[in-house]
PDB file of N, CA, C and O in Angstrom:
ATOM      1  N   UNK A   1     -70.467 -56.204-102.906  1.00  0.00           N
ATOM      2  CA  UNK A   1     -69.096 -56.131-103.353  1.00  0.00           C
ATOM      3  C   UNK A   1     -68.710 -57.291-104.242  1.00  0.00           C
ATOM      4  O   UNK A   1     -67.701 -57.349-104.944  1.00  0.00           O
ATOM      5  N   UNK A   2     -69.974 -58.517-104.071  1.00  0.00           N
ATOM      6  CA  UNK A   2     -69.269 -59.335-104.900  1.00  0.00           C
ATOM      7  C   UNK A   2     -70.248 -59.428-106.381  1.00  0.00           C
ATOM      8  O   UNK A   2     -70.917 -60.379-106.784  1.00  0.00           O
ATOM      9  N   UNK A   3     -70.039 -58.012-107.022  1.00  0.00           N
ATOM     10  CA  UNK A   3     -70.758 -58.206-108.043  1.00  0.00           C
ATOM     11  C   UNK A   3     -70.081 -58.460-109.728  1.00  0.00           C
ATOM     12  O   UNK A   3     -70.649 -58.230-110.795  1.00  0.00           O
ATOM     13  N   UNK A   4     -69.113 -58.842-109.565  1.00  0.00           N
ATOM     14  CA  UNK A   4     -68.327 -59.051-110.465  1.00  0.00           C
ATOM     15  C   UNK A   4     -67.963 -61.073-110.372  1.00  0.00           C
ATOM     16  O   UNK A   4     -67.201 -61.703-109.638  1.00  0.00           O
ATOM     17  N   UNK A   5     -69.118 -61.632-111.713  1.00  0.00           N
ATOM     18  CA  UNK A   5     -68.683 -63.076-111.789  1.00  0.00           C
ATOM     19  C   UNK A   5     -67.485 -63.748-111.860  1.00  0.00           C
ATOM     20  O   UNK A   5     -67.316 -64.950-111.658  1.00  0.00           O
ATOM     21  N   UNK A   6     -66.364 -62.627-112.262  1.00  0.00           N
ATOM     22  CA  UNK A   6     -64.967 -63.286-112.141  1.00  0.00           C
ATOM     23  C   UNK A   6     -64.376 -63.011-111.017  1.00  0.00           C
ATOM     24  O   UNK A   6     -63.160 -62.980-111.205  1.00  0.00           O
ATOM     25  N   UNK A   7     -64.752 -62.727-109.576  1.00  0.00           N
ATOM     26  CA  UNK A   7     -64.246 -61.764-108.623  1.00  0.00           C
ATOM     27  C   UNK A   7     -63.250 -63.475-107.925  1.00  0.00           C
ATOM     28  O   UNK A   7     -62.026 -63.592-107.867  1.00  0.00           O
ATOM     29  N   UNK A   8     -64.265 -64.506-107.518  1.00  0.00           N
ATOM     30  CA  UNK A   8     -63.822 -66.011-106.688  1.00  0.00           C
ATOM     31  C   UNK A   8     -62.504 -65.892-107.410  1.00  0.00           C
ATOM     32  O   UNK A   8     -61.492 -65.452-106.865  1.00  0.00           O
ATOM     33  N   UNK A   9     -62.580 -66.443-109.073  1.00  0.00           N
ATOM     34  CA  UNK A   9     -61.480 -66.979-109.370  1.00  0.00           C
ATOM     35  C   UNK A   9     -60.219 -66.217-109.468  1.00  0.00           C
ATOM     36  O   UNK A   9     -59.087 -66.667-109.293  1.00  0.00           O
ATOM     37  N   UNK A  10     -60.673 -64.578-109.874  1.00  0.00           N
ATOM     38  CA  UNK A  10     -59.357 -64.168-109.816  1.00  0.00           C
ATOM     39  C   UNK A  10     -58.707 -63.826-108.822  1.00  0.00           C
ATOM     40  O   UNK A  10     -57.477 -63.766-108.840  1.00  0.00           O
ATOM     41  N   UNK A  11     -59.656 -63.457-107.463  1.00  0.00           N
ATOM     42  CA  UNK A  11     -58.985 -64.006-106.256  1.00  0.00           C
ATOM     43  C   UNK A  11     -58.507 -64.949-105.823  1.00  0.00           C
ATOM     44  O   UNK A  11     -57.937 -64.936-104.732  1.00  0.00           O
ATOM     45  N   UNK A  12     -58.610 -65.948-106.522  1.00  0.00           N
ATOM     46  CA  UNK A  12     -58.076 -67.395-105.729  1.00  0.00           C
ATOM     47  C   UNK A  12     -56.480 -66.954-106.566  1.00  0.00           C
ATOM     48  O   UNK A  12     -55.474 -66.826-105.869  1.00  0.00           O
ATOM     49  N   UNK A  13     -56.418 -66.771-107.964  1.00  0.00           N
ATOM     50  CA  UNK A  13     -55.243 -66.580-108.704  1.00  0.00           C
ATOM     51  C   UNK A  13     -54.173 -65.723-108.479  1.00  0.00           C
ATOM     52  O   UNK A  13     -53.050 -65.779-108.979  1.00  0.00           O
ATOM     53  N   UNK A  14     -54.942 -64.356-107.116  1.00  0.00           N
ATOM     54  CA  UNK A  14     -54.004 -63.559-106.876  1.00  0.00           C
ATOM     55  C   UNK A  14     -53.302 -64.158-105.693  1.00  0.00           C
ATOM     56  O   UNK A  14     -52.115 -64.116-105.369  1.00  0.00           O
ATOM     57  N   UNK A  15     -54.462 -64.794-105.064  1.00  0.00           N
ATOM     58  CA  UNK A  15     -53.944 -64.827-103.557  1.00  0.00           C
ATOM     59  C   UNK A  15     -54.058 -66.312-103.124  1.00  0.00           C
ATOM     60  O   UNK A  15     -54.595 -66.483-102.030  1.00  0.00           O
ATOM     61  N   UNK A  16     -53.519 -67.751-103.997  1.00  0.00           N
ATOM     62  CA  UNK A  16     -53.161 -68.722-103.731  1.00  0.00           C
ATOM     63  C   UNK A  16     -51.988 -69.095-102.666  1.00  0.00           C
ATOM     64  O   UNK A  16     -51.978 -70.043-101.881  1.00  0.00           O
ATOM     65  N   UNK A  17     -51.425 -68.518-102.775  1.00  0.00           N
ATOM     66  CA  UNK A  17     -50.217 -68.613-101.828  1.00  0.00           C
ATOM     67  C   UNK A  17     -49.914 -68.583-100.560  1.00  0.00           C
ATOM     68  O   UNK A  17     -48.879 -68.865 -99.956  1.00  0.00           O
ATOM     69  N   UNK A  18     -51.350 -68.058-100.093  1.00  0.00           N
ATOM     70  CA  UNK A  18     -51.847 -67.612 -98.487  1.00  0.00           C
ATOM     71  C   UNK A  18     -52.657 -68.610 -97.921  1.00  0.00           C
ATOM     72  O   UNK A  18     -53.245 -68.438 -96.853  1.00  0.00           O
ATOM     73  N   UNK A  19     -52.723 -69.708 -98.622  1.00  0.00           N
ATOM     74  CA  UNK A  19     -53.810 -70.965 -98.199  1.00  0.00           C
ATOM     75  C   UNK A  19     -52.812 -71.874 -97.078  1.00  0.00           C
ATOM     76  O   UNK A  19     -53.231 -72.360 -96.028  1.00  0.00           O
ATOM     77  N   UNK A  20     -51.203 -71.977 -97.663  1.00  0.00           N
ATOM     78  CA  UNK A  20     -50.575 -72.903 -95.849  1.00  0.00           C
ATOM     79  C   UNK A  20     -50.106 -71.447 -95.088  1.00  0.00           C
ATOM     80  O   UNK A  20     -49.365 -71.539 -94.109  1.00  0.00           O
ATOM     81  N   UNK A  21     -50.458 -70.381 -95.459  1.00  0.00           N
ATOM     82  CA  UNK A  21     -50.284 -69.690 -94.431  1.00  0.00           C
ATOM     83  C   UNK A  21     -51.341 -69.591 -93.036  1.00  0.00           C
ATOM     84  O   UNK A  21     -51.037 -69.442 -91.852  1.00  0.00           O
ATOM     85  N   UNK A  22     -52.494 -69.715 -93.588  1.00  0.00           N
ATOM     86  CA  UNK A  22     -53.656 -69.848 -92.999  1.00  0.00           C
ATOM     87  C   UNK A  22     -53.556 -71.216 -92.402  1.00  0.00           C
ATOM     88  O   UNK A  22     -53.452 -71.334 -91.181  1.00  0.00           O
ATOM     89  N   UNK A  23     -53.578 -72.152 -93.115  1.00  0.00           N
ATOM     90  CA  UNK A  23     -53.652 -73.300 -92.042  1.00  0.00           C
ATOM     91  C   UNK A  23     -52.295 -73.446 -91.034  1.00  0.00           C
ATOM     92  O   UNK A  23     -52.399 -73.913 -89.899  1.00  0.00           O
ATOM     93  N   UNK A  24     -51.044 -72.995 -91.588  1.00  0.00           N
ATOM     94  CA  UNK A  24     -50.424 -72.510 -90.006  1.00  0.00           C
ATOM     95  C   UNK A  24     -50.825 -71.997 -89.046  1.00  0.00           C
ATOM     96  O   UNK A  24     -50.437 -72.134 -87.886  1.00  0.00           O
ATOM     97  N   UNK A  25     -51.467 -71.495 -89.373  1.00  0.00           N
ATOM     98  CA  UNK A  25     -52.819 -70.480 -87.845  1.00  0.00           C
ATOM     99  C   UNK A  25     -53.831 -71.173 -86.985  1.00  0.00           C
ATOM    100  O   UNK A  25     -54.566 -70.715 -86.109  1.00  0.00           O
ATOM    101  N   UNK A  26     -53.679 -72.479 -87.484  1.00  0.00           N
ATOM    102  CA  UNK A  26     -54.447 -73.279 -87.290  1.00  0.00           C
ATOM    103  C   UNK A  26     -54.278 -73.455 -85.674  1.00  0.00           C
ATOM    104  O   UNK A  26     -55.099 -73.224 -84.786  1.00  0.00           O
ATOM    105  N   UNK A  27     -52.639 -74.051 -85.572  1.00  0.00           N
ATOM    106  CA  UNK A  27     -52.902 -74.256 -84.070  1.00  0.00           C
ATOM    107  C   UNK A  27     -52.827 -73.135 -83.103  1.00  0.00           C
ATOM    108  O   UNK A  27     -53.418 -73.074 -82.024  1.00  0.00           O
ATOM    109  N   UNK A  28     -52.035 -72.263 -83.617  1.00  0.00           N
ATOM    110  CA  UNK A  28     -52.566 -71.075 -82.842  1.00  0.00           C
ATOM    111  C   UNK A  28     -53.263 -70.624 -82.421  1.00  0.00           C
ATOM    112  O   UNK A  28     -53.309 -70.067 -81.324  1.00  0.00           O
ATOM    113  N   UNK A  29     -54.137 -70.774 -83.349  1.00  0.00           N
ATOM    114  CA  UNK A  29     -55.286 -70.002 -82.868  1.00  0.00           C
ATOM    115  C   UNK A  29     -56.201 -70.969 -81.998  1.00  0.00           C
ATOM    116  O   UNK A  29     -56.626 -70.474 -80.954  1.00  0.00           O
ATOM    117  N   UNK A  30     -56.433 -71.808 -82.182  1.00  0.00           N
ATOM    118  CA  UNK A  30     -56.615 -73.368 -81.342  1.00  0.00           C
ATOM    119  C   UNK A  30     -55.962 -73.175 -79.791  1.00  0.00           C
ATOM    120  O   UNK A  30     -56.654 -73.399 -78.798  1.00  0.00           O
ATOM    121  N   UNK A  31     -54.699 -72.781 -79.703  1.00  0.00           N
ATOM    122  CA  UNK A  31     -53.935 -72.725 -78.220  1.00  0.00           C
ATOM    123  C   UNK A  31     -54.636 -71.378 -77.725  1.00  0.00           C
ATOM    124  O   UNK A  31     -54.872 -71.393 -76.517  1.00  0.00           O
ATOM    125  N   UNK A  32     -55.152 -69.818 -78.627  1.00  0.00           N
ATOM    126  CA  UNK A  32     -54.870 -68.749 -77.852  1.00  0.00           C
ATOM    127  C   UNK A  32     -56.801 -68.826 -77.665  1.00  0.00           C
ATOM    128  O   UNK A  32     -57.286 -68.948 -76.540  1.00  0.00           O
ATOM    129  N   UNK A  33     -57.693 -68.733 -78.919  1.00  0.00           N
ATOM    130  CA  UNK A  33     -58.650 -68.577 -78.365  1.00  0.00           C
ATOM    131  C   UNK A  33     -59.871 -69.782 -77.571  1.00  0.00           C
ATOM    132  O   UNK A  33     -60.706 -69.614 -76.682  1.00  0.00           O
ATOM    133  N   UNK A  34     -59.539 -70.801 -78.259  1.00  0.00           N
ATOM    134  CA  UNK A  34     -59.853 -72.166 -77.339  1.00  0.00           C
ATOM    135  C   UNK A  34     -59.428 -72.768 -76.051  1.00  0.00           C
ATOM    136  O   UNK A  34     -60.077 -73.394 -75.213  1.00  0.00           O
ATOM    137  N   UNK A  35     -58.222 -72.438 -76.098  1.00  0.00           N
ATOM    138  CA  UNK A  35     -57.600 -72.768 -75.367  1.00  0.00           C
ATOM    139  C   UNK A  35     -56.802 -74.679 -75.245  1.00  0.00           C
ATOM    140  O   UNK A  35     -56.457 -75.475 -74.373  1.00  0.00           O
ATOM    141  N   UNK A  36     -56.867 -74.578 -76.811  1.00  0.00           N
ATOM    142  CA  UNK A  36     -56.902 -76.319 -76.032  1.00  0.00           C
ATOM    143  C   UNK A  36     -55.421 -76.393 -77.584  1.00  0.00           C
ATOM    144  O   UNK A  36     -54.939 -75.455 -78.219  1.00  0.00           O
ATOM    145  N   UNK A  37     -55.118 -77.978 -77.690  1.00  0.00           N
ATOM    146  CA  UNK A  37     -54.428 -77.926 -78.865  1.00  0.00           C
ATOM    147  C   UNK A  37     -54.750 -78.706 -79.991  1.00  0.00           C
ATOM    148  O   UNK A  37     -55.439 -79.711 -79.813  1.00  0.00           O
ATOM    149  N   UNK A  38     -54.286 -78.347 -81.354  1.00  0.00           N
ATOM    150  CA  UNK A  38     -55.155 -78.795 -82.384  1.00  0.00           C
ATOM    151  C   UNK A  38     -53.917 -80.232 -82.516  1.00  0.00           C
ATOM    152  O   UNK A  38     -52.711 -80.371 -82.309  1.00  0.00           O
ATOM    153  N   UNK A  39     -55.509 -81.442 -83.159  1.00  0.00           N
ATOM    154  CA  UNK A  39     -54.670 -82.323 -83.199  1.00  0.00           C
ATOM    155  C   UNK A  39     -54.854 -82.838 -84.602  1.00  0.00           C
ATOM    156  O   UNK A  39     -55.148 -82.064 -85.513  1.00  0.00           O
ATOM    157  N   UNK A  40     -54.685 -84.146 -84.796  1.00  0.00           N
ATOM    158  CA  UNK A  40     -54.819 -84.718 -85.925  1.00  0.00           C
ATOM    159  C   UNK A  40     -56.229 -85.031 -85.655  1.00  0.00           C
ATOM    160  O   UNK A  40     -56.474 -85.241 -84.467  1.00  0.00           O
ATOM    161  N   UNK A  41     -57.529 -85.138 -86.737  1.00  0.00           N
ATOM    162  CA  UNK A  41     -58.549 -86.018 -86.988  1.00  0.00           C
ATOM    163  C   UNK A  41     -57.922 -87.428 -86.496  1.00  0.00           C
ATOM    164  O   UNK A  41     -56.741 -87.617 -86.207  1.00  0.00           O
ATOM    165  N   UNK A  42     -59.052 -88.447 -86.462  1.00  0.00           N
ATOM    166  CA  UNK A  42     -59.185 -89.445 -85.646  1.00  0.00           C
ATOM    167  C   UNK A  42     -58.658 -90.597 -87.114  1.00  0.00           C
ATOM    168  O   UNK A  42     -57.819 -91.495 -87.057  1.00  0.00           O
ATOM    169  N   UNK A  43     -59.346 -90.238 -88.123  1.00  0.00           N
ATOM    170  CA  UNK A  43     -59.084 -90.778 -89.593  1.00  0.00           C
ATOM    171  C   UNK A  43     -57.806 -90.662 -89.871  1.00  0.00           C
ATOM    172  O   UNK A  43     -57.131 -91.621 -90.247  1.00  0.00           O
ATOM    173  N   UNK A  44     -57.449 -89.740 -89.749  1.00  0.00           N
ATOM    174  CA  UNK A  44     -55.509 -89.401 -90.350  1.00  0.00           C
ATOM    175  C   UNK A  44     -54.502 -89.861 -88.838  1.00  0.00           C
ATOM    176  O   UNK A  44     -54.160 -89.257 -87.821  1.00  0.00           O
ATOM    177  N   UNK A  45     -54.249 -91.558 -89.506  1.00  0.00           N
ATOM    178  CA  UNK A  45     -53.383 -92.035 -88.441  1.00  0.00           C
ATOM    179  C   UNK A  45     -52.067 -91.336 -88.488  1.00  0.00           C
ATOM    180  O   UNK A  45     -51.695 -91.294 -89.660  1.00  0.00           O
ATOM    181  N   UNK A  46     -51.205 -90.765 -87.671  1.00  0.00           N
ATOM    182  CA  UNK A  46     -49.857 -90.527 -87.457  1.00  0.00           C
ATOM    183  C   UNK A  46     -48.732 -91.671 -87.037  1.00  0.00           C
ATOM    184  O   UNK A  46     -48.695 -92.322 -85.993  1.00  0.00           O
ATOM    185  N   UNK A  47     -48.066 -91.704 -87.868  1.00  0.00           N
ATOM    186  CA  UNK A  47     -47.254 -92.837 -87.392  1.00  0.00           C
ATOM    187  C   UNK A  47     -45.584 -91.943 -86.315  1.00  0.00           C
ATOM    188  O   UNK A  47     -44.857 -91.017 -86.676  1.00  0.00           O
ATOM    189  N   UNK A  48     -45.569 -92.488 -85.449  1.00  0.00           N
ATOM    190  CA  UNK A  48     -44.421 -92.417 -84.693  1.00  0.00           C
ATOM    191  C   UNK A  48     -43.036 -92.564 -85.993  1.00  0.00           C
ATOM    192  O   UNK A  48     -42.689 -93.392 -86.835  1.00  0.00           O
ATOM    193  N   UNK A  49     -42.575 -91.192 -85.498  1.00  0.00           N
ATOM    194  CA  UNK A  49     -41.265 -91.757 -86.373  1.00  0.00           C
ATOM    195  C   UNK A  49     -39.858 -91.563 -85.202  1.00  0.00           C
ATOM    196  O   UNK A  49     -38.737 -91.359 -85.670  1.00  0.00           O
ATOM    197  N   UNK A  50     -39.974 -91.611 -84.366  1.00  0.00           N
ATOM    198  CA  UNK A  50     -38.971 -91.355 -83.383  1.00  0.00           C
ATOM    199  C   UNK A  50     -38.198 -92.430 -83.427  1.00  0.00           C
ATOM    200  O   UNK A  50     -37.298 -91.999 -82.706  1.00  0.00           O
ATOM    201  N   UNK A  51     -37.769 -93.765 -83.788  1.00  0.00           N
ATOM    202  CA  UNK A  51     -37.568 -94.711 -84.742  1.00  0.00           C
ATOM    203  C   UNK A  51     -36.026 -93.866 -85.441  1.00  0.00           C
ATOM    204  O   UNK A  51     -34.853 -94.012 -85.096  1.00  0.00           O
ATOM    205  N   UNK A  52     -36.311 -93.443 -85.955  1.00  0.00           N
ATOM    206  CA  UNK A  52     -35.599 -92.859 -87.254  1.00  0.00           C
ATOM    207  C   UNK A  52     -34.434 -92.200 -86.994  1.00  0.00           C
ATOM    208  O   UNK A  52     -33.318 -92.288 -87.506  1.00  0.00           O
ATOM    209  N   UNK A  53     -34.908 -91.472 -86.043  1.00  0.00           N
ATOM    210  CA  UNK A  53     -33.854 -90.216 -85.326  1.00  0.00           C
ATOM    211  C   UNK A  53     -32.828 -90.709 -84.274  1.00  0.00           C
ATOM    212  O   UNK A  53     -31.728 -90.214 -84.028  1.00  0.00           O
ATOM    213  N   UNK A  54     -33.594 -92.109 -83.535  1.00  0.00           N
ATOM    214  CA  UNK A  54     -32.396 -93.210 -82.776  1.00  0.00           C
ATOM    215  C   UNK A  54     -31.845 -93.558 -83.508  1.00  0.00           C
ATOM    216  O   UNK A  54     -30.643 -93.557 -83.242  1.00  0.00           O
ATOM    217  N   UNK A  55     -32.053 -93.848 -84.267  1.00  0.00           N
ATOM    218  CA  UNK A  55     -31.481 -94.942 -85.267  1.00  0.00           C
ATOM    219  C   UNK A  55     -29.231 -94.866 -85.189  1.00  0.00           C
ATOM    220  O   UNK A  55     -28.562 -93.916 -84.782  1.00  0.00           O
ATOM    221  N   UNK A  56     -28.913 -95.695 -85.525  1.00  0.00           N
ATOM    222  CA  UNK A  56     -27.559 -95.228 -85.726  1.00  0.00           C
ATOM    223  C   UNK A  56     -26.856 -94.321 -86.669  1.00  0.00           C
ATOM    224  O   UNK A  56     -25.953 -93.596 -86.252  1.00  0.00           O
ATOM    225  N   UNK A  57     -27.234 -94.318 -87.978  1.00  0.00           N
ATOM    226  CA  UNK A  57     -27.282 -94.154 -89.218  1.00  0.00           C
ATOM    227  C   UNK A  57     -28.303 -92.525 -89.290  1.00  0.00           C
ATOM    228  O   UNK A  57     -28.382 -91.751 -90.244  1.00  0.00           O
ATOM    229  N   UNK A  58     -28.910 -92.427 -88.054  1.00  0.00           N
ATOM    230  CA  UNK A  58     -30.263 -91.198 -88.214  1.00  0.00           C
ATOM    231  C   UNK A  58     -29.628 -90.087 -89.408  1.00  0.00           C
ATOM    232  O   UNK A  58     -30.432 -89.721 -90.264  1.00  0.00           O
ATOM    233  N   UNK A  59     -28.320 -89.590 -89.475  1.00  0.00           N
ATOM    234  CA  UNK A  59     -27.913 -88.290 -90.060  1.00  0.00           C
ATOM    235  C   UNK A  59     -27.741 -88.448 -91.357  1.00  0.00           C
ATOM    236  O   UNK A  59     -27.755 -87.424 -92.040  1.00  0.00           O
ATOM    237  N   UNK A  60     -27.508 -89.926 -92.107  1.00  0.00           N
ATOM    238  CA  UNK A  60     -28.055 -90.326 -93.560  1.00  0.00           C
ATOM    239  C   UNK A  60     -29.270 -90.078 -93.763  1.00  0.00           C
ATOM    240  O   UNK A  60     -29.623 -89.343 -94.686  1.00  0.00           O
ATOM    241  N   UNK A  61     -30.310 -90.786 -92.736  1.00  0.00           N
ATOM    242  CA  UNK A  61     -31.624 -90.616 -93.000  1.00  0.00           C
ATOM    243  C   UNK A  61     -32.336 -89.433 -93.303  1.00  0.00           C
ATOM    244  O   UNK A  61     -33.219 -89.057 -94.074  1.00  0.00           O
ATOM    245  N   UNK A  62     -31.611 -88.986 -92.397  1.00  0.00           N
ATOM    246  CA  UNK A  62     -32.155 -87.026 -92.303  1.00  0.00           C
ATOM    247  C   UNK A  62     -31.730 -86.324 -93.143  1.00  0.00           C
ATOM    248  O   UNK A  62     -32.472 -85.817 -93.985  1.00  0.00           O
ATOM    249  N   UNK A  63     -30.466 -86.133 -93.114  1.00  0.00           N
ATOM    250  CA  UNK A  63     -29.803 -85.353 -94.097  1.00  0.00           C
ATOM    251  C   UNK A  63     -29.765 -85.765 -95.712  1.00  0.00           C
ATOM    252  O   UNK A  63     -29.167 -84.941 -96.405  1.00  0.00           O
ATOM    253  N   UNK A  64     -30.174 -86.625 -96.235  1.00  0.00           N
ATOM    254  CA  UNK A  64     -30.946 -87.380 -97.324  1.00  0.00           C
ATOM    255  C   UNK A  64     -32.461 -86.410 -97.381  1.00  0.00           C
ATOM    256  O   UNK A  64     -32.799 -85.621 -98.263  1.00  0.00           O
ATOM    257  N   UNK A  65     -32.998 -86.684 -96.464  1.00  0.00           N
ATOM    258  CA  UNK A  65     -34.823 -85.970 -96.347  1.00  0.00           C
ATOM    259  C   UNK A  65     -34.251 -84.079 -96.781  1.00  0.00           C
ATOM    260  O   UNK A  65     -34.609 -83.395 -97.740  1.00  0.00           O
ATOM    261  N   UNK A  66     -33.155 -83.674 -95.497  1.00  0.00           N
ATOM    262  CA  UNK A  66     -33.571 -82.579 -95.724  1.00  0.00           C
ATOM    263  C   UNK A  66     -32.930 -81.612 -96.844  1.00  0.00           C
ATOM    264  O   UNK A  66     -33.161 -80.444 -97.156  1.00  0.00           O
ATOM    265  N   UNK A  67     -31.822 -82.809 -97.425  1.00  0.00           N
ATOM    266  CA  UNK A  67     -31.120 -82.325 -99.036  1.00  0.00           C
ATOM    267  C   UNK A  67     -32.100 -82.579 -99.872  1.00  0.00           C
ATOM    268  O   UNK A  67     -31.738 -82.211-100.990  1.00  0.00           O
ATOM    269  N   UNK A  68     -33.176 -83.031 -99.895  1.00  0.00           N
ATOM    270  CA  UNK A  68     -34.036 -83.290-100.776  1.00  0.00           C
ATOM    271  C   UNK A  68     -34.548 -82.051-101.004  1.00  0.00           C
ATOM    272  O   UNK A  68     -34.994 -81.879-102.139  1.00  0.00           O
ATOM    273  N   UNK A  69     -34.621 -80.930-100.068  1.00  0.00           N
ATOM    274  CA  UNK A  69     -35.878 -79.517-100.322  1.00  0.00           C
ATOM    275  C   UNK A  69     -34.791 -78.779-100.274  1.00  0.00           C
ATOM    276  O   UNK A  69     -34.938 -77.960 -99.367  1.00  0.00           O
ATOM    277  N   UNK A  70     -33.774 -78.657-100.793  1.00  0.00           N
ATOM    278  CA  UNK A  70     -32.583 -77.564-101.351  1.00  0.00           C
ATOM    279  C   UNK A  70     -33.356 -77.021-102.329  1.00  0.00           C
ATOM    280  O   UNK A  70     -33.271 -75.794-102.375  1.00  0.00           O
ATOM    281  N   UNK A  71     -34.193 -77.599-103.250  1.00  0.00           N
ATOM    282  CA  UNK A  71     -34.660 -76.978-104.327  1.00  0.00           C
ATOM    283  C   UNK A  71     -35.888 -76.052-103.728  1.00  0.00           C
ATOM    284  O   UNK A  71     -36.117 -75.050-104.404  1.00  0.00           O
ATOM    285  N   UNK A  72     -36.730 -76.244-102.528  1.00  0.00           N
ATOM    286  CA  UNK A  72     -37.279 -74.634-102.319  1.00  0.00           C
ATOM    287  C   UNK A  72     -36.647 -74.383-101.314  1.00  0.00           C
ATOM    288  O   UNK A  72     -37.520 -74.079-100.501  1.00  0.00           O
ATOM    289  N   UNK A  73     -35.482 -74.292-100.722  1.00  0.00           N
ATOM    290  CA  UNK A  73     -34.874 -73.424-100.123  1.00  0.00           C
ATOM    291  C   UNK A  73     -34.253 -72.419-101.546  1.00  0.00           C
ATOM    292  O   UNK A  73     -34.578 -71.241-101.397  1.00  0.00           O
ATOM    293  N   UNK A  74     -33.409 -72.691-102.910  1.00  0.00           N
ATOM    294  CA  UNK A  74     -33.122 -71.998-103.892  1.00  0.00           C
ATOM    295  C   UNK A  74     -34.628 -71.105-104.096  1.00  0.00           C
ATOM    296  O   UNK A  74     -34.647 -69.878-104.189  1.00  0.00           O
ATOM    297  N   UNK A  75     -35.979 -72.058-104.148  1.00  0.00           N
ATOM    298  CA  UNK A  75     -36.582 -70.990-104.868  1.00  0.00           C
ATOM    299  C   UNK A  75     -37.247 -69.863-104.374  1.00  0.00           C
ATOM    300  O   UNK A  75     -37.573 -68.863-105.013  1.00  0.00           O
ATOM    301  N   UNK A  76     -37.464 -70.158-102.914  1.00  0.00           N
ATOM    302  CA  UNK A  76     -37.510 -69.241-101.823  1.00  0.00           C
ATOM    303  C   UNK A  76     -36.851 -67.742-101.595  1.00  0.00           C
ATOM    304  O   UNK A  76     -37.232 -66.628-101.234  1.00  0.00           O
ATOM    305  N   UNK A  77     -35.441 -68.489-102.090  1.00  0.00           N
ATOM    306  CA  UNK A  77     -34.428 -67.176-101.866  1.00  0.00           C
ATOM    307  C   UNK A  77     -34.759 -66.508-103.311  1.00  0.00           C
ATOM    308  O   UNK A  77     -34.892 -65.322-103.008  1.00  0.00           O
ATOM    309  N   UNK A  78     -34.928 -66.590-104.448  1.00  0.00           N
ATOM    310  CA  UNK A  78     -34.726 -66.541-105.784  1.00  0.00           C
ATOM    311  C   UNK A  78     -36.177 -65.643-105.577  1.00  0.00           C
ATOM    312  O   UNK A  78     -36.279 -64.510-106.049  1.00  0.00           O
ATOM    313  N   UNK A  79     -37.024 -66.147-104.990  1.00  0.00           N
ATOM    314  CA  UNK A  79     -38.555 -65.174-104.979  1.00  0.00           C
ATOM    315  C   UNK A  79     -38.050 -64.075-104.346  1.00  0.00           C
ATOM    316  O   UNK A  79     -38.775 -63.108-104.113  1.00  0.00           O
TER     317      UNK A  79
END
């Protein structure tokens, strides 16, 4: 079936968009057929931000972050 040399790329071109859909599945599928939960690699430190959300001020902080992605919430709806 894969006898057509342009078959990879123009699949990647149709169906780019399904690549963070897939890694959303990630932990799922991690909790249902492993049974266990997916974490971060040992290399990719996570920093604690719970910090942020005490904070006094937290609803500048936040609401700053999450006015920032108004622009794909517009393009979201617009698709």
């Amino acid at each position: 079936w894969i006898q057509e040399s342009s078959f990879i790329p123009s699949t990647t071109r149709k169906y780019w968009w399904l690549l963070p859909m897939v890694l959303a599945m990630v932990p799922p599928y991690c909790a249902v057929v492993h049974g266990t939960y997916a974490t971060m690699p040992d290399w990719w430190n996570v920093v604690r931000m719970d910090h942020i959300a005490a904070a006094d001020n937290a609803h500048w902080v936040l609401g700053q972050f999450l006015g920032s992605n108004i622009s794909y919430i517009f393009s979201g709806a617009y698709l």
